[in-house]
CSV table of C-alpha atoms in Angstrom, one decimal:
chain,number,residue,atom,x,y,z
A,19,UNK,CA,-1.1,-22.4,13.5
A,20,UNK,CA,-1.2,-20.2,16.5
A,21,UNK,CA,-2.3,-17.0,15.9
A,22,UNK,CA,-0.7,-13.6,18.0
A,23,UNK,CA,-2.8,-10.7,18.1
A,24,UNK,CA,-1.5,-7.3,17.5
A,25,UNK,CA,-2.1,-3.8,16.7
A,26,UNK,CA,-0.4,-2.8,13.3
A,27,UNK,CA,1.2,0.2,15.5
A,28,UNK,CA,2.6,-2.5,17.7
A,29,UNK,CA,4.6,-4.1,14.6
A,30,UNK,CA,5.1,-1.4,11.9
A,31,UNK,CA,5.8,2.1,11.5
A,32,UNK,CA,2.8,4.3,9.7
A,33,UNK,CA,3.6,7.4,8.1
A,34,UNK,CA,0.9,9.9,6.3
A,35,UNK,CA,2.3,11.2,3.5
A,36,UNK,CA,2.0,15.0,3.0
A,37,UNK,CA,3.9,14.8,-0.9
A,38,UNK,CA,1.5,17.2,-3.0
A,39,UNK,CA,1.5,16.5,-7.3
A,40,UNK,CA,3.1,19.9,-7.6
A,41,UNK,CA,6.4,20.6,-8.9
A,42,UNK,CA,8.1,23.5,-7.0
A,43,UNK,CA,11.3,25.5,-7.8
A,44,UNK,CA,14.2,24.3,-5.8
A,45,UNK,CA,12.7,21.0,-5.1
A,46,UNK,CA,14.1,17.8,-6.3
A,47,UNK,CA,12.3,15.8,-8.8
A,48,UNK,CA,10.6,12.6,-7.9
A,49,UNK,CA,8.3,9.9,-9.4
A,50,UNK,CA,5.2,9.8,-7.4
A,51,UNK,CA,3.5,7.1,-6.5
A,52,UNK,CA,-0.4,8.4,-6.1
A,53,UNK,CA,-3.6,7.3,-4.7
A,54,UNK,CA,-4.5,5.5,-8.1
A,55,UNK,CA,-1.6,3.7,-8.6
A,56,UNK,CA,-2.3,2.2,-4.9
A,57,UNK,CA,-5.7,1.6,-5.5
A,58,UNK,CA,-5.3,-0.4,-8.8
A,59,UNK,CA,-2.4,-2.0,-8.0
A,60,UNK,CA,-1.5,-5.5,-5.7
A,61,UNK,CA,1.9,-4.4,-6.0
A,62,UNK,CA,4.1,-1.4,-7.4
A,63,UNK,CA,7.4,-2.5,-9.0
A,64,UNK,CA,10.3,-1.3,-10.7
A,65,UNK,CA,9.0,-1.7,-14.4
A,66,UNK,CA,6.1,0.7,-13.2
A,67,UNK,CA,8.2,3.7,-12.4
A,68,UNK,CA,8.3,5.2,-15.8
A,69,UNK,CA,4.7,5.5,-15.9
A,70,UNK,CA,4.4,7.4,-12.6
A,71,UNK,CA,3.7,11.3,-12.5
A,72,UNK,CA,6.6,13.4,-12.0
A,73,UNK,CA,6.6,16.0,-9.2
A,74,UNK,CA,9.1,17.5,-7.0
A,75,UNK,CA,9.4,17.3,-2.9
A,76,UNK,CA,12.2,18.9,-0.6
A,77,UNK,CA,14.7,16.6,0.8
A,78,UNK,CA,12.8,15.8,3.8
A,79,UNK,CA,9.9,14.4,2.5
A,80,UNK,CA,12.2,12.4,-0.1
A,81,UNK,CA,13.9,10.8,3.0
A,82,UNK,CA,10.7,10.0,4.7
A,83,UNK,CA,8.4,8.6,1.7
A,84,UNK,CA,11.0,7.1,-0.4
A,85,UNK,CA,9.2,3.7,-1.1
A,86,UNK,CA,11.4,0.5,-0.1
A,87,UNK,CA,10.8,-3.1,-0.8
A,88,UNK,CA,8.7,-4.7,1.8
A,89,UNK,CA,6.6,-1.7,2.8
A,90,UNK,CA,2.9,-1.4,2.1
A,91,UNK,CA,0.7,1.7,1.2
A,92,UNK,CA,-2.9,2.6,1.9
A,93,UNK,CA,-5.4,4.7,0.6
A,94,UNK,CA,-6.0,7.1,3.4
A,95,UNK,CA,-8.5,9.7,2.2
A,96,UNK,CA,-11.6,9.3,-0.5
A,97,UNK,CA,-14.9,10.4,-1.6
A,98,UNK,CA,-16.4,7.1,-0.4
A,99,UNK,CA,-15.6,5.5,3.0
A,100,UNK,CA,-15.1,2.0,0.6
A,101,UNK,CA,-12.3,3.4,-1.6
A,102,UNK,CA,-10.2,3.8,1.8
A,103,UNK,CA,-7.7,1.7,3.4
A,104,UNK,CA,-6.9,0.1,-0.1
A,105,UNK,CA,-3.6,-1.6,0.5
A,106,UNK,CA,-0.4,-2.1,-2.2
A,107,UNK,CA,2.7,-3.9,-1.5
A,108,UNK,CA,5.9,-2.5,-2.4
A,109,UNK,CA,7.6,-4.9,-4.3
A,110,UNK,CA,11.1,-3.1,-5.0
A,111,UNK,CA,13.2,-0.5,-3.6
A,112,UNK,CA,12.3,2.6,-5.8
A,113,UNK,CA,14.9,5.0,-5.9
A,114,UNK,CA,13.7,8.4,-6.1
A,115,UNK,CA,10.2,7.6,-5.8
A,116,UNK,CA,7.8,8.7,-3.0
A,117,UNK,CA,4.4,8.0,-1.8
A,118,UNK,CA,1.9,10.7,-2.6
A,119,UNK,CA,-0.4,12.5,-0.8
A,120,UNK,CA,-3.7,10.6,0.3
A,121,UNK,CA,-1.9,7.7,1.2
A,122,UNK,CA,-0.2,6.1,4.2
A,123,UNK,CA,3.4,4.2,4.0
A,124,UNK,CA,3.5,1.2,6.4
A,125,UNK,CA,6.7,-0.1,7.3
A,126,UNK,CA,6.6,-3.5,8.8
A,127,UNK,CA,8.9,-4.7,11.6
A,128,UNK,CA,10.4,-7.7,9.8
A,129,UNK,CA,11.1,-9.9,12.7
A,130,UNK,CA,7.1,-9.5,13.2
A,131,UNK,CA,5.3,-8.6,10.1
A,132,UNK,CA,5.9,-9.8,6.5
A,133,UNK,CA,4.9,-6.9,4.2
A,134,UNK,CA,3.4,-9.5,1.5
A,135,UNK,CA,1.3,-10.8,4.3
A,136,UNK,CA,-0.1,-7.5,5.5
A,137,UNK,CA,-1.0,-6.4,1.7
A,138,UNK,CA,-3.3,-9.9,1.8
A,139,UNK,CA,-4.7,-9.2,5.1
A,140,UNK,CA,-5.7,-5.5,4.3
A,141,UNK,CA,-7.1,-7.0,1.6
A,142,UNK,CA,-9.6,-8.9,3.6
A,143,UNK,CA,-13.1,-8.2,4.2
A,144,UNK,CA,-12.5,-7.9,8.0
A,145,UNK,CA,-9.9,-5.2,7.3
A,146,UNK,CA,-11.8,-3.5,4.9
A,147,UNK,CA,-15.0,-3.1,6.9
A,148,UNK,CA,-12.7,-2.0,10.0
A,149,UNK,CA,-11.7,1.0,7.7
A,150,UNK,CA,-14.9,1.8,6.2
A,151,UNK,CA,-16.4,1.7,9.7
A,152,UNK,CA,-14.2,3.7,11.1
A,153,UNK,CA,-13.6,6.6,8.6
A,154,UNK,CA,-14.5,9.7,9.5
A,155,UNK,CA,-16.1,12.2,7.6
A,156,UNK,CA,-19.2,12.6,5.4
A,157,UNK,CA,-20.5,13.8,1.8
A,158,UNK,CA,-17.6,15.0,-0.1
A,159,UNK,CA,-14.7,13.2,1.9
A,160,UNK,CA,-13.6,10.1,4.0
A,161,UNK,CA,-10.2,9.7,6.0
A,162,UNK,CA,-8.6,7.6,8.0
A,163,UNK,CA,-6.7,9.2,11.1
A,164,UNK,CA,-2.9,7.6,11.9
A,165,UNK,CA,-4.9,6.3,15.4
A,166,UNK,CA,-7.3,4.3,13.1
A,167,UNK,CA,-4.6,3.1,11.1
A,168,UNK,CA,-2.6,2.1,13.9
A,169,UNK,CA,-5.1,0.3,16.0
A,170,UNK,CA,-6.5,-2.3,13.3
A,171,UNK,CA,-6.0,-5.5,14.8
A,172,UNK,CA,-3.8,-8.3,13.1
A,173,UNK,CA,-3.9,-12.0,14.0
A,174,UNK,CA,-0.6,-13.3,12.8
A,175,UNK,CA,1.2,-16.3,12.2
A,176,UNK,CA,4.8,-16.9,12.5
A,177,UNK,CA,6.7,-15.1,10.2
A,178,UNK,CA,7.7,-17.9,8.3
A,179,UNK,CA,4.1,-18.7,7.4
A,180,UNK,CA,3.3,-15.2,7.1
A,181,UNK,CA,6.2,-15.1,4.3
A,182,UNK,CA,4.6,-18.6,2.6
A,183,UNK,CA,1.3,-17.1,2.5
A,184,UNK,CA,2.3,-13.6,1.3
A,185,UNK,CA,4.6,-15.3,-1.4
A,186,UNK,CA,1.4,-17.0,-2.4
A,187,UNK,CA,-0.9,-14.4,-3.1
A,188,UNK,CA,2.4,-12.4,-4.6
A,189,UNK,CA,2.1,-15.4,-7.3
A,190,UNK,CA,-1.1,-15.5,-8.1
A,191,UNK,CA,-0.8,-11.5,-8.5
A,192,UNK,CA,2.2,-12.1,-11.1
A,193,UNK,CA,0.4,-15.1,-12.7
A,194,UNK,CA,-2.7,-12.3,-13.2
A,195,UNK,CA,-0.5,-9.5,-14.1
A,196,UNK,CA,1.3,-11.7,-17.1
A,197,UNK,CA,-2.3,-12.7,-18.3
A,198,UNK,CA,-3.3,-9.3,-18.5
A,199,UNK,CA,-0.6,-8.2,-20.3
A,200,UNK,CA,-0.7,-11.0,-22.8
A,201,UNK,CA,-4.4,-9.7,-23.5
A,202,UNK,CA,-3.3,-6.4,-23.8
A,203,UNK,CA,-1.3,-7.7,-26.7
A,204,UNK,CA,-3.7,-9.7,-28.4
A,205,UNK,CA,-4.9,-8.9,-32.0
A,206,UNK,CA,-8.4,-7.7,-32.0
A,207,UNK,CA,-10.5,-9.5,-34.3
A,208,UNK,CA,-13.0,-8.2,-36.6
């Protein structure tokens, strides 16, 4: 299999979210996909929206950071360098749902990069080490700059192969999620 080498910024648009958790008068109400929603999930789906935090945002932020199917979000700031660069796939178009502060929203060029593949790739040890080693800050807070995110090296097979790989990981995640739901509904034994 032939792999082509790219920098993320050459095959995707990366935006750093500045949507805060606060609600302000005169702004539109939105559901907010926060750091923890990204950090703890392989994918964000339509079914999760009712549990997301409610906040407000100006129209310009809503337009810029509304979540669309195929995007990937990553954690951008945290107290430890190993909690940044954690990816999460956006599995559905989420109307009136925006990505919150401390995260970056990545929109792949669909001709070159599949979002599910990118999510799996960014979950690799190589990507995690890249982000941890390139984080800036110390002590209280670590962060990833837009340049650091854009500069991560990607090794990409054909778009068809990316879709096969991404789909495989998504199927595994769906099975894990189903098993968790079954376990949550099992009666506790005495």
